[in-house]
mmCIF file with all atom_site columns, C-alpha atoms in Angstrom:
data_model
loop_
_atom_site.group_PDB
_atom_site.id
_atom_site.type_symbol
_atom_site.label_atom_id
_atom_site.label_alt_id
_atom_site.label_comp_id
_atom_site.label_asym_id
_atom_site.label_entity_id
_atom_site.label_seq_id
_atom_site.pdbx_PDB_ins_code
_atom_site.Cartn_x
_atom_site.Cartn_y
_atom_site.Cartn_z
_atom_site.occupancy
_atom_site.B_iso_or_equiv
_atom_site.pdbx_formal_charge
_atom_site.auth_seq_id
_atom_site.auth_comp_id
_atom_site.auth_asym_id
_atom_site.auth_atom_id
_atom_site.pdbx_PDB_model_num
ATOM 1   C CA . UNK E 1 1   ? -5.918  2.277   -36.752 1.00 68.00 ? 1   UNK E CA 1
ATOM 2   C CA . UNK E 1 2   ? -6.403  3.789   -33.455 1.00 75.00 ? 2   UNK E CA 1
ATOM 3   C CA . UNK E 1 3   ? -3.654  5.253   -32.483 1.00 75.00 ? 3   UNK E CA 1
ATOM 4   C CA . UNK E 1 4   ? -2.396  4.360   -28.278 1.00 78.00 ? 4   UNK E CA 1
ATOM 5   C CA . UNK E 1 5   ? -0.808  5.544   -25.862 1.00 79.00 ? 5   UNK E CA 1
ATOM 6   C CA . UNK E 1 6   ? 0.665   4.288   -22.675 1.00 79.00 ? 6   UNK E CA 1
ATOM 7   C CA . UNK E 1 7   ? 0.468   6.742   -20.007 1.00 87.00 ? 7   UNK E CA 1
ATOM 8   C CA . UNK E 1 8   ? 2.923   6.523   -17.524 1.00 90.00 ? 8   UNK E CA 1
ATOM 9   C CA . UNK E 1 9   ? 2.369   7.201   -13.413 1.00 92.00 ? 9   UNK E CA 1
ATOM 10  C CA . UNK E 1 10  ? 4.682   7.790   -11.060 1.00 94.00 ? 10  UNK E CA 1
ATOM 11  C CA . UNK E 1 11  ? 2.028   6.359   -8.693  1.00 95.00 ? 11  UNK E CA 1
ATOM 12  C CA . UNK E 1 12  ? 0.382   3.000   -7.640  1.00 96.00 ? 12  UNK E CA 1
ATOM 13  C CA . UNK E 1 13  ? -1.460  1.915   -5.336  1.00 96.00 ? 13  UNK E CA 1
ATOM 14  C CA . UNK E 1 14  ? -0.221  -0.417  -3.055  1.00 97.00 ? 14  UNK E CA 1
ATOM 15  C CA . UNK E 1 15  ? -3.620  -1.235  -1.383  1.00 96.00 ? 15  UNK E CA 1
ATOM 16  C CA . UNK E 1 16  ? -4.408  -2.260  2.589   1.00 96.00 ? 16  UNK E CA 1
ATOM 17  C CA . UNK E 1 17  ? -5.583  -0.744  5.330   1.00 97.00 ? 17  UNK E CA 1
ATOM 18  C CA . UNK E 1 18  ? -4.764  0.669   8.627   1.00 97.00 ? 18  UNK E CA 1
ATOM 19  C CA . UNK E 1 19  ? -6.486  1.101   12.136  1.00 97.00 ? 19  UNK E CA 1
ATOM 20  C CA . UNK E 1 20  ? -6.126  3.200   15.236  1.00 97.00 ? 20  UNK E CA 1
ATOM 21  C CA . UNK E 1 21  ? -7.827  3.868   18.361  1.00 96.00 ? 21  UNK E CA 1
ATOM 22  C CA . UNK E 1 22  ? -6.559  5.616   21.230  1.00 95.00 ? 22  UNK E CA 1
ATOM 23  C CA . UNK E 1 23  ? -7.623  4.940   24.983  1.00 94.00 ? 23  UNK E CA 1
ATOM 24  C CA . UNK E 1 24  ? -7.216  6.434   28.151  1.00 92.00 ? 24  UNK E CA 1
ATOM 25  C CA . UNK E 1 25  ? -3.779  5.467   28.507  1.00 93.00 ? 25  UNK E CA 1
ATOM 26  C CA . UNK E 1 26  ? -3.102  2.948   25.745  1.00 95.00 ? 26  UNK E CA 1
ATOM 27  C CA . UNK E 1 27  ? -2.831  3.077   22.019  1.00 96.00 ? 27  UNK E CA 1
ATOM 28  C CA . UNK E 1 28  ? -3.691  0.357   19.132  1.00 97.00 ? 28  UNK E CA 1
ATOM 29  C CA . UNK E 1 29  ? -2.871  0.429   15.467  1.00 98.00 ? 29  UNK E CA 1
ATOM 30  C CA . UNK E 1 30  ? -2.909  -2.219  13.351  1.00 98.00 ? 30  UNK E CA 1
ATOM 31  C CA . UNK E 1 31  ? -2.734  -3.015  9.853   1.00 98.00 ? 31  UNK E CA 1
ATOM 32  C CA . UNK E 1 32  ? -2.594  -5.968  7.283   1.00 97.00 ? 32  UNK E CA 1
ATOM 33  C CA . UNK E 1 33  ? 0.693   -6.834  5.502   1.00 97.00 ? 33  UNK E CA 1
ATOM 34  C CA . UNK E 1 34  ? -0.846  -7.621  2.039   1.00 97.00 ? 34  UNK E CA 1
ATOM 35  C CA . UNK E 1 35  ? 0.680   -5.588  -0.647  1.00 97.00 ? 35  UNK E CA 1
ATOM 36  C CA . UNK E 1 36  ? -0.708  -5.869  -4.042  1.00 96.00 ? 36  UNK E CA 1
ATOM 37  C CA . UNK E 1 37  ? -0.510  -3.933  -7.755  1.00 96.00 ? 37  UNK E CA 1
ATOM 38  C CA . UNK E 1 38  ? -3.788  -3.967  -9.624  1.00 94.00 ? 38  UNK E CA 1
ATOM 39  C CA . UNK E 1 39  ? -4.874  -7.923  -9.644  1.00 95.00 ? 39  UNK E CA 1
ATOM 40  C CA . UNK E 1 40  ? -1.973  -9.100  -8.567  1.00 96.00 ? 40  UNK E CA 1
ATOM 41  C CA . UNK E 1 41  ? -0.481  -9.791  -4.914  1.00 97.00 ? 41  UNK E CA 1
ATOM 42  C CA . UNK E 1 42  ? 3.256   -8.956  -4.828  1.00 97.00 ? 42  UNK E CA 1
ATOM 43  C CA . UNK E 1 43  ? 3.636   -10.008 -1.098  1.00 97.00 ? 43  UNK E CA 1
ATOM 44  C CA . UNK E 1 44  ? 1.534   -11.153 1.915   1.00 97.00 ? 44  UNK E CA 1
ATOM 45  C CA . UNK E 1 45  ? 4.037   -10.598 4.514   1.00 96.00 ? 45  UNK E CA 1
ATOM 46  C CA . UNK E 1 46  ? 4.457   -6.907  4.639   1.00 97.00 ? 46  UNK E CA 1
ATOM 47  C CA . UNK E 1 47  ? 4.455   -4.670  7.363   1.00 97.00 ? 47  UNK E CA 1
ATOM 48  C CA . UNK E 1 48  ? 2.605   -0.961  6.929   1.00 97.00 ? 48  UNK E CA 1
ATOM 49  C CA . UNK E 1 49  ? 3.600   -0.231  10.567  1.00 98.00 ? 49  UNK E CA 1
ATOM 50  C CA . UNK E 1 50  ? 7.113   1.800   11.679  1.00 97.00 ? 50  UNK E CA 1
ATOM 51  C CA . UNK E 1 51  ? 8.001   2.798   14.713  1.00 97.00 ? 51  UNK E CA 1
ATOM 52  C CA . UNK E 1 52  ? 9.123   6.371   14.607  1.00 97.00 ? 52  UNK E CA 1
ATOM 53  C CA . UNK E 1 53  ? 9.991   7.037   18.229  1.00 96.00 ? 53  UNK E CA 1
ATOM 54  C CA . UNK E 1 54  ? 8.947   5.289   21.570  1.00 95.00 ? 54  UNK E CA 1
ATOM 55  C CA . UNK E 1 55  ? 5.633   6.866   21.595  1.00 95.00 ? 55  UNK E CA 1
ATOM 56  C CA . UNK E 1 56  ? 4.991   6.848   18.191  1.00 97.00 ? 56  UNK E CA 1
ATOM 57  C CA . UNK E 1 57  ? 3.988   5.234   15.644  1.00 97.00 ? 57  UNK E CA 1
ATOM 58  C CA . UNK E 1 58  ? 3.010   5.032   12.286  1.00 98.00 ? 58  UNK E CA 1
ATOM 59  C CA . UNK E 1 59  ? 0.569   2.901   9.809   1.00 98.00 ? 59  UNK E CA 1
ATOM 60  C CA . UNK E 1 60  ? 0.712   3.927   6.108   1.00 97.00 ? 60  UNK E CA 1
ATOM 61  C CA . UNK E 1 61  ? -1.326  2.311   2.672   1.00 97.00 ? 61  UNK E CA 1
ATOM 62  C CA . UNK E 1 62  ? -0.862  4.544   -0.528  1.00 96.00 ? 62  UNK E CA 1
ATOM 63  C CA . UNK E 1 63  ? 2.267   3.614   -3.205  1.00 97.00 ? 63  UNK E CA 1
ATOM 64  C CA . UNK E 1 64  ? 4.715   1.851   -0.643  1.00 97.00 ? 64  UNK E CA 1
ATOM 65  C CA . UNK E 1 65  ? 8.060   3.696   -2.496  1.00 97.00 ? 65  UNK E CA 1
ATOM 66  C CA . UNK E 1 66  ? 6.439   6.655   -1.137  1.00 97.00 ? 66  UNK E CA 1
ATOM 67  C CA . UNK E 1 67  ? 5.739   5.279   2.233   1.00 97.00 ? 67  UNK E CA 1
ATOM 68  C CA . UNK E 1 68  ? 9.262   3.826   2.201   1.00 97.00 ? 68  UNK E CA 1
ATOM 69  C CA . UNK E 1 69  ? 10.559  7.759   1.437   1.00 97.00 ? 69  UNK E CA 1
ATOM 70  C CA . UNK E 1 70  ? 9.007   9.250   4.048   1.00 97.00 ? 70  UNK E CA 1
ATOM 71  C CA . UNK E 1 71  ? 9.798   6.635   7.057   1.00 97.00 ? 71  UNK E CA 1
ATOM 72  C CA . UNK E 1 72  ? 13.813  7.245   5.871   1.00 97.00 ? 72  UNK E CA 1
ATOM 73  C CA . UNK E 1 73  ? 12.301  10.608  5.825   1.00 97.00 ? 73  UNK E CA 1
ATOM 74  C CA . UNK E 1 74  ? 11.078  11.491  9.518   1.00 97.00 ? 74  UNK E CA 1
ATOM 75  C CA . UNK E 1 75  ? 13.543  8.652   10.983  1.00 97.00 ? 75  UNK E CA 1
ATOM 76  C CA . UNK E 1 76  ? 16.817  11.686  9.340   1.00 97.00 ? 76  UNK E CA 1
ATOM 77  C CA . UNK E 1 77  ? 15.137  14.265  11.157  1.00 97.00 ? 77  UNK E CA 1
ATOM 78  C CA . UNK E 1 78  ? 13.772  12.633  14.541  1.00 97.00 ? 78  UNK E CA 1
ATOM 79  C CA . UNK E 1 79  ? 18.281  11.533  14.180  1.00 97.00 ? 79  UNK E CA 1
ATOM 80  C CA . UNK E 1 80  ? 18.944  15.167  14.012  1.00 97.00 ? 80  UNK E CA 1
ATOM 81  C CA . UNK E 1 81  ? 15.973  16.369  16.918  1.00 97.00 ? 81  UNK E CA 1
ATOM 82  C CA . UNK E 1 82  ? 17.458  13.629  19.615  1.00 97.00 ? 82  UNK E CA 1
ATOM 83  C CA . UNK E 1 83  ? 20.942  14.914  18.713  1.00 97.00 ? 83  UNK E CA 1
ATOM 84  C CA . UNK E 1 84  ? 19.768  18.994  19.354  1.00 97.00 ? 84  UNK E CA 1
ATOM 85  C CA . UNK E 1 85  ? 17.382  17.913  21.869  1.00 96.00 ? 85  UNK E CA 1
ATOM 86  C CA . UNK E 1 86  ? 18.887  15.221  23.970  1.00 97.00 ? 86  UNK E CA 1
ATOM 87  C CA . UNK E 1 87  ? 15.477  13.729  24.193  1.00 96.00 ? 87  UNK E CA 1
ATOM 88  C CA . UNK E 1 88  ? 12.553  11.390  22.031  1.00 95.00 ? 88  UNK E CA 1
ATOM 89  C CA . UNK E 1 89  ? 9.991   13.151  20.220  1.00 96.00 ? 89  UNK E CA 1
ATOM 90  C CA . UNK E 1 90  ? 6.631   12.926  21.410  1.00 96.00 ? 90  UNK E CA 1
ATOM 91  C CA . UNK E 1 91  ? 3.809   11.901  19.631  1.00 96.00 ? 91  UNK E CA 1
ATOM 92  C CA . UNK E 1 92  ? 2.109   15.499  18.925  1.00 96.00 ? 92  UNK E CA 1
ATOM 93  C CA . UNK E 1 93  ? 5.648   17.066  17.758  1.00 97.00 ? 93  UNK E CA 1
ATOM 94  C CA . UNK E 1 94  ? 5.660   13.709  15.144  1.00 97.00 ? 94  UNK E CA 1
ATOM 95  C CA . UNK E 1 95  ? 2.519   14.570  13.934  1.00 97.00 ? 95  UNK E CA 1
ATOM 96  C CA . UNK E 1 96  ? 3.322   18.054  13.706  1.00 97.00 ? 96  UNK E CA 1
ATOM 97  C CA . UNK E 1 97  ? 6.937   17.097  12.169  1.00 97.00 ? 97  UNK E CA 1
ATOM 98  C CA . UNK E 1 98  ? 4.580   14.783  9.429   1.00 98.00 ? 98  UNK E CA 1
ATOM 99  C CA . UNK E 1 99  ? 2.426   17.145  8.188   1.00 98.00 ? 99  UNK E CA 1
ATOM 100 C CA . UNK E 1 100 ? 5.343   19.619  7.295   1.00 97.00 ? 100 UNK E CA 1
ATOM 101 C CA . UNK E 1 101 ? 7.269   16.966  5.390   1.00 97.00 ? 101 UNK E CA 1
ATOM 102 C CA . UNK E 1 102 ? 3.859   16.246  3.315   1.00 98.00 ? 102 UNK E CA 1
ATOM 103 C CA . UNK E 1 103 ? 2.924   19.589  2.561   1.00 98.00 ? 103 UNK E CA 1
ATOM 104 C CA . UNK E 1 104 ? 6.456   20.102  1.555   1.00 97.00 ? 104 UNK E CA 1
ATOM 105 C CA . UNK E 1 105 ? 5.458   17.924  -0.989  1.00 96.00 ? 105 UNK E CA 1
ATOM 106 C CA . UNK E 1 106 ? 2.279   19.153  -1.696  1.00 96.00 ? 106 UNK E CA 1
ATOM 107 C CA . UNK E 1 107 ? 3.200   19.848  -5.453  1.00 97.00 ? 107 UNK E CA 1
ATOM 108 C CA . UNK E 1 108 ? 4.713   16.324  -6.195  1.00 97.00 ? 108 UNK E CA 1
ATOM 109 C CA . UNK E 1 109 ? 2.925   14.792  -3.050  1.00 97.00 ? 109 UNK E CA 1
ATOM 110 C CA . UNK E 1 110 ? 4.014   11.457  -1.193  1.00 97.00 ? 110 UNK E CA 1
ATOM 111 C CA . UNK E 1 111 ? 1.169   9.147   -1.940  1.00 97.00 ? 111 UNK E CA 1
ATOM 112 C CA . UNK E 1 112 ? 0.889   8.286   1.145   1.00 96.00 ? 112 UNK E CA 1
ATOM 113 C CA . UNK E 1 113 ? -2.635  7.729   3.546   1.00 97.00 ? 113 UNK E CA 1
ATOM 114 C CA . UNK E 1 114 ? -1.078  7.690   6.799   1.00 97.00 ? 114 UNK E CA 1
ATOM 115 C CA . UNK E 1 115 ? -2.297  7.473   10.606  1.00 97.00 ? 115 UNK E CA 1
ATOM 116 C CA . UNK E 1 116 ? -0.125  8.042   13.198  1.00 98.00 ? 116 UNK E CA 1
ATOM 117 C CA . UNK E 1 117 ? -0.732  6.430   17.014  1.00 97.00 ? 117 UNK E CA 1
ATOM 118 C CA . UNK E 1 118 ? 1.056   7.293   19.937  1.00 96.00 ? 118 UNK E CA 1
ATOM 119 C CA . UNK E 1 119 ? 0.914   8.412   23.959  1.00 96.00 ? 119 UNK E CA 1
ATOM 120 C CA . UNK E 1 120 ? 0.638   12.458  24.272  1.00 94.00 ? 120 UNK E CA 1
ATOM 121 C CA . UNK E 1 121 ? 2.922   14.255  26.778  1.00 94.00 ? 121 UNK E CA 1
ATOM 122 C CA . UNK E 1 122 ? 0.636   12.790  29.659  1.00 93.00 ? 122 UNK E CA 1
ATOM 123 C CA . UNK E 1 123 ? -0.038  9.734   28.974  1.00 92.00 ? 123 UNK E CA 1
ATOM 124 C CA . UNK E 1 124 ? -2.616  9.288   27.013  1.00 93.00 ? 124 UNK E CA 1
ATOM 125 C CA . UNK E 1 125 ? -3.841  7.438   23.906  1.00 95.00 ? 125 UNK E CA 1
ATOM 126 C CA . UNK E 1 126 ? -3.605  10.059  20.706  1.00 95.00 ? 126 UNK E CA 1
ATOM 127 C CA . UNK E 1 127 ? -4.484  9.092   16.932  1.00 96.00 ? 127 UNK E CA 1
ATOM 128 C CA . UNK E 1 128 ? -3.627  11.602  14.683  1.00 97.00 ? 128 UNK E CA 1
ATOM 129 C CA . UNK E 1 129 ? -5.019  11.287  10.626  1.00 97.00 ? 129 UNK E CA 1
ATOM 130 C CA . UNK E 1 130 ? -3.552  12.814  7.647   1.00 97.00 ? 130 UNK E CA 1
ATOM 131 C CA . UNK E 1 131 ? -4.719  13.198  3.972   1.00 95.00 ? 131 UNK E CA 1
ATOM 132 C CA . UNK E 1 132 ? -1.630  13.034  1.331   1.00 94.00 ? 132 UNK E CA 1
ATOM 133 C CA . UNK E 1 133 ? -0.626  16.827  1.695   1.00 95.00 ? 133 UNK E CA 1
ATOM 134 C CA . UNK E 1 134 ? -0.133  17.046  5.162   1.00 93.00 ? 134 UNK E CA 1
ATOM 135 C CA . UNK E 1 135 ? -3.956  18.222  6.591   1.00 96.00 ? 135 UNK E CA 1
ATOM 136 C CA . UNK E 1 136 ? -4.374  16.324  9.938   1.00 97.00 ? 136 UNK E CA 1
ATOM 137 C CA . UNK E 1 137 ? -6.718  16.327  13.370  1.00 95.00 ? 137 UNK E CA 1
ATOM 138 C CA . UNK E 1 138 ? -6.581  14.547  16.221  1.00 94.00 ? 138 UNK E CA 1
ATOM 139 C CA . UNK E 1 139 ? -8.915  11.724  16.640  1.00 92.00 ? 139 UNK E CA 1
ATOM 140 C CA . UNK E 1 140 ? -10.011 9.408   19.206  1.00 92.00 ? 140 UNK E CA 1
ATOM 141 C CA . UNK E 1 141 ? -10.251 6.792   16.595  1.00 94.00 ? 141 UNK E CA 1
ATOM 142 C CA . UNK E 1 142 ? -9.053  6.229   12.410  1.00 96.00 ? 142 UNK E CA 1
ATOM 143 C CA . UNK E 1 143 ? -8.693  4.532   9.542   1.00 97.00 ? 143 UNK E CA 1
ATOM 144 C CA . UNK E 1 144 ? -6.408  4.414   5.932   1.00 97.00 ? 144 UNK E CA 1
ATOM 145 C CA . UNK E 1 145 ? -6.496  2.675   3.034   1.00 96.00 ? 145 UNK E CA 1
ATOM 146 C CA . UNK E 1 146 ? -8.274  0.959   0.282   1.00 96.00 ? 146 UNK E CA 1
ATOM 147 C CA . UNK E 1 147 ? -10.830 -0.807  3.377   1.00 95.00 ? 147 UNK E CA 1
ATOM 148 C CA . UNK E 1 148 ? -11.323 2.691   5.197   1.00 96.00 ? 148 UNK E CA 1
ATOM 149 C CA . UNK E 1 149 ? -14.770 3.214   3.236   1.00 96.00 ? 149 UNK E CA 1
ATOM 150 C CA . UNK E 1 150 ? -15.702 -0.329  5.051   1.00 97.00 ? 150 UNK E CA 1
ATOM 151 C CA . UNK E 1 151 ? -14.243 -0.142  8.420   1.00 96.00 ? 151 UNK E CA 1
ATOM 152 C CA . UNK E 1 152 ? -15.145 3.589   9.038   1.00 95.00 ? 152 UNK E CA 1
ATOM 153 C CA . UNK E 1 153 ? -18.371 3.116   9.233   1.00 93.00 ? 153 UNK E CA 1
ATOM 154 C CA . UNK E 1 154 ? -17.968 0.257   11.523  1.00 95.00 ? 154 UNK E CA 1
ATOM 155 C CA . UNK E 1 155 ? -16.282 2.268   14.227  1.00 94.00 ? 155 UNK E CA 1
ATOM 156 C CA . UNK E 1 156 ? -18.575 5.268   13.977  1.00 91.00 ? 156 UNK E CA 1
ATOM 157 C CA . UNK E 1 157 ? -21.264 3.087   14.687  1.00 91.00 ? 157 UNK E CA 1
ATOM 158 C CA . UNK E 1 158 ? -19.234 1.734   17.573  1.00 91.00 ? 158 UNK E CA 1
ATOM 159 C CA . UNK E 1 159 ? -16.945 4.173   19.359  1.00 89.00 ? 159 UNK E CA 1
ATOM 160 C CA . UNK E 1 160 ? -19.030 7.663   18.557  1.00 80.00 ? 160 UNK E CA 1
ATOM 161 C CA . UNK E 1 161 ? -16.684 10.367  18.907  1.00 69.00 ? 161 UNK E CA 1
ATOM 162 C CA . UNK E 1 162 ? -18.174 13.430  20.433  1.00 69.00 ? 162 UNK E CA 1
ATOM 163 C CA . UNK E 1 163 ? -18.235 16.219  17.806  1.00 72.00 ? 163 UNK E CA 1
ATOM 164 C CA . UNK E 1 164 ? -15.280 18.675  17.306  1.00 69.00 ? 164 UNK E CA 1
ATOM 165 C CA . UNK E 1 165 ? -18.187 21.768  17.806  1.00 76.00 ? 165 UNK E CA 1
ATOM 166 C CA . UNK E 1 166 ? -19.277 20.916  21.365  1.00 75.00 ? 166 UNK E CA 1
ATOM 167 C CA . UNK E 1 167 ? -17.817 23.090  24.109  1.00 75.00 ? 167 UNK E CA 1
ATOM 168 C CA . UNK E 1 168 ? -16.430 22.887  26.172  1.00 78.00 ? 168 UNK E CA 1
ATOM 169 C CA . UNK E 1 169 ? -14.443 20.222  23.745  1.00 70.00 ? 169 UNK E CA 1
ATOM 170 C CA . UNK E 1 170 ? -15.070 16.427  24.451  1.00 70.00 ? 170 UNK E CA 1
ATOM 171 C CA . UNK E 1 171 ? -12.093 14.164  25.143  1.00 71.00 ? 171 UNK E CA 1
ATOM 172 C CA . UNK E 1 172 ? -11.378 12.279  21.688  1.00 71.00 ? 172 UNK E CA 1
ATOM 173 C CA . UNK E 1 173 ? -10.362 8.833   23.309  1.00 77.00 ? 173 UNK E CA 1
ATOM 174 C CA . UNK E 1 174 ? -12.490 5.796   22.938  1.00 82.00 ? 174 UNK E CA 1
ATOM 175 C CA . UNK E 1 175 ? -14.036 4.391   26.792  1.00 83.00 ? 175 UNK E CA 1
ATOM 176 C CA . UNK E 1 176 ? -12.447 0.666   25.888  1.00 90.00 ? 176 UNK E CA 1
ATOM 177 C CA . UNK E 1 177 ? -10.281 -0.920  27.972  1.00 93.00 ? 177 UNK E CA 1
ATOM 178 C CA . UNK E 1 178 ? -7.130  -2.256  25.949  1.00 94.00 ? 178 UNK E CA 1
ATOM 179 C CA . UNK E 1 179 ? -8.511  -5.895  25.637  1.00 95.00 ? 179 UNK E CA 1
ATOM 180 C CA . UNK E 1 180 ? -11.746 -4.636  24.478  1.00 95.00 ? 180 UNK E CA 1
ATOM 181 C CA . UNK E 1 181 ? -9.962  -2.180  21.469  1.00 96.00 ? 181 UNK E CA 1
ATOM 182 C CA . UNK E 1 182 ? -8.220  -4.933  20.624  1.00 97.00 ? 182 UNK E CA 1
ATOM 183 C CA . UNK E 1 183 ? -10.731 -7.514  19.915  1.00 96.00 ? 183 UNK E CA 1
ATOM 184 C CA . UNK E 1 184 ? -12.942 -4.350  17.986  1.00 96.00 ? 184 UNK E CA 1
ATOM 185 C CA . UNK E 1 185 ? -9.770  -3.914  15.687  1.00 97.00 ? 185 UNK E CA 1
ATOM 186 C CA . UNK E 1 186 ? -9.669  -8.209  14.886  1.00 97.00 ? 186 UNK E CA 1
ATOM 187 C CA . UNK E 1 187 ? -13.246 -8.024  14.326  1.00 96.00 ? 187 UNK E CA 1
ATOM 188 C CA . UNK E 1 188 ? -12.864 -4.846  11.692  1.00 95.00 ? 188 UNK E CA 1
ATOM 189 C CA . UNK E 1 189 ? -10.347 -6.026  9.823   1.00 97.00 ? 189 UNK E CA 1
ATOM 190 C CA . UNK E 1 190 ? -12.377 -9.979  9.907   1.00 96.00 ? 190 UNK E CA 1
ATOM 191 C CA . UNK E 1 191 ? -15.021 -7.911  7.799   1.00 96.00 ? 191 UNK E CA 1
ATOM 192 C CA . UNK E 1 192 ? -13.021 -5.630  5.518   1.00 96.00 ? 192 UNK E CA 1
ATOM 193 C CA . UNK E 1 193 ? -11.175 -8.700  4.093   1.00 96.00 ? 193 UNK E CA 1
ATOM 194 C CA . UNK E 1 194 ? -14.690 -10.241 3.365   1.00 96.00 ? 194 UNK E CA 1
ATOM 195 C CA . UNK E 1 195 ? -14.813 -7.308  0.756   1.00 95.00 ? 195 UNK E CA 1
ATOM 196 C CA . UNK E 1 196 ? -11.798 -5.481  -0.193  1.00 95.00 ? 196 UNK E CA 1
ATOM 197 C CA . UNK E 1 197 ? -9.553  -8.139  -2.323  1.00 96.00 ? 197 UNK E CA 1
ATOM 198 C CA . UNK E 1 198 ? -6.700  -5.720  -1.411  1.00 97.00 ? 198 UNK E CA 1
ATOM 199 C CA . UNK E 1 199 ? -7.127  -6.222  2.270   1.00 96.00 ? 199 UNK E CA 1
ATOM 200 C CA . UNK E 1 200 ? -6.233  -9.823  4.017   1.00 95.00 ? 200 UNK E CA 1
ATOM 201 C CA . UNK E 1 201 ? -3.455  -12.203 4.928   1.00 96.00 ? 201 UNK E CA 1
ATOM 202 C CA . UNK E 1 202 ? -2.251  -11.359 8.102   1.00 96.00 ? 202 UNK E CA 1
ATOM 203 C CA . UNK E 1 203 ? -3.354  -8.448  10.422  1.00 97.00 ? 203 UNK E CA 1
ATOM 204 C CA . UNK E 1 204 ? -0.286  -7.100  12.665  1.00 97.00 ? 204 UNK E CA 1
ATOM 205 C CA . UNK E 1 205 ? -1.334  -5.056  15.242  1.00 98.00 ? 205 UNK E CA 1
ATOM 206 C CA . UNK E 1 206 ? 0.818   -2.559  17.531  1.00 97.00 ? 206 UNK E CA 1
ATOM 207 C CA . UNK E 1 207 ? -0.236  -2.087  21.523  1.00 97.00 ? 207 UNK E CA 1
ATOM 208 C CA . UNK E 1 208 ? 1.611   1.152   22.923  1.00 96.00 ? 208 UNK E CA 1
ATOM 209 C CA . UNK E 1 209 ? 1.060   1.731   26.150  1.00 94.00 ? 209 UNK E CA 1
ATOM 210 C CA . UNK E 1 210 ? 2.925   2.700   29.795  1.00 91.00 ? 210 UNK E CA 1
ATOM 211 C CA . UNK E 1 211 ? 5.108   -0.358  29.581  1.00 93.00 ? 211 UNK E CA 1
ATOM 212 C CA . UNK E 1 212 ? 6.327   -0.488  26.204  1.00 93.00 ? 212 UNK E CA 1
ATOM 213 C CA . UNK E 1 213 ? 5.839   -1.737  22.861  1.00 96.00 ? 213 UNK E CA 1
ATOM 214 C CA . UNK E 1 214 ? 3.989   -5.428  21.967  1.00 95.00 ? 214 UNK E CA 1
ATOM 215 C CA . UNK E 1 215 ? 2.653   -6.894  18.979  1.00 96.00 ? 215 UNK E CA 1
ATOM 216 C CA . UNK E 1 216 ? 0.118   -9.258  17.607  1.00 95.00 ? 216 UNK E CA 1
ATOM 217 C CA . UNK E 1 217 ? -0.391  -11.056 15.201  1.00 97.00 ? 217 UNK E CA 1
ATOM 218 C CA . UNK E 1 218 ? -4.122  -12.483 13.214  1.00 96.00 ? 218 UNK E CA 1
ATOM 219 C CA . UNK E 1 219 ? -4.719  -14.990 10.176  1.00 96.00 ? 219 UNK E CA 1
ATOM 220 C CA . UNK E 1 220 ? -7.229  -13.413 7.310   1.00 95.00 ? 220 UNK E CA 1
ATOM 221 C CA . UNK E 1 221 ? -8.320  -14.878 4.248   1.00 94.00 ? 221 UNK E CA 1
ATOM 222 C CA . UNK E 1 222 ? -5.305  -15.324 1.958   1.00 93.00 ? 222 UNK E CA 1
ATOM 223 C CA . UNK E 1 223 ? -8.113  -15.452 -1.217  1.00 90.00 ? 223 UNK E CA 1
#
């Protein structure tokens, strides 16, 4: 008789994909609404996008229990910041806070893969992309989650951001207009849904610009 051992893990991967694109005066953040565990769909209507401040929006995939815990902690830290400074945190400041928060838990990490999008102090779009332990980079566009391996090559092909090694440093924002960026995001997810079983059901798109925040939705494949 073979001795069987069941390994318990504190983590699960609930799948899903997130994308963010920064423009000259806007930022588009999008994620699908499917939450899975293995081959089971737990819900078809789960938002992976969280508004952290007026000009900072977070999209997260990975283990959604850890994501929820991370969002609660960031909200609490932001409230403390508002009481101390009498203003909302800027997107680059929130990016640094998120990095510090993830790095603090590096020996038992939040199993969360984050994309932070928003507007910087000059009103330009900004996107910050992260690994699970807080290493981050400001980029013109990024994708995280189960469909990121399908979406990222497509974005690279369409947007080709300048190398960070170029001198003088080039601006990372994409040349697209706001409506073109939204259409590109829709195309990304329509393609990824065909090949990734963890991405689908519907797409939530958050557009951040000088006028504020607006949301759009699009149906994706349900199978």
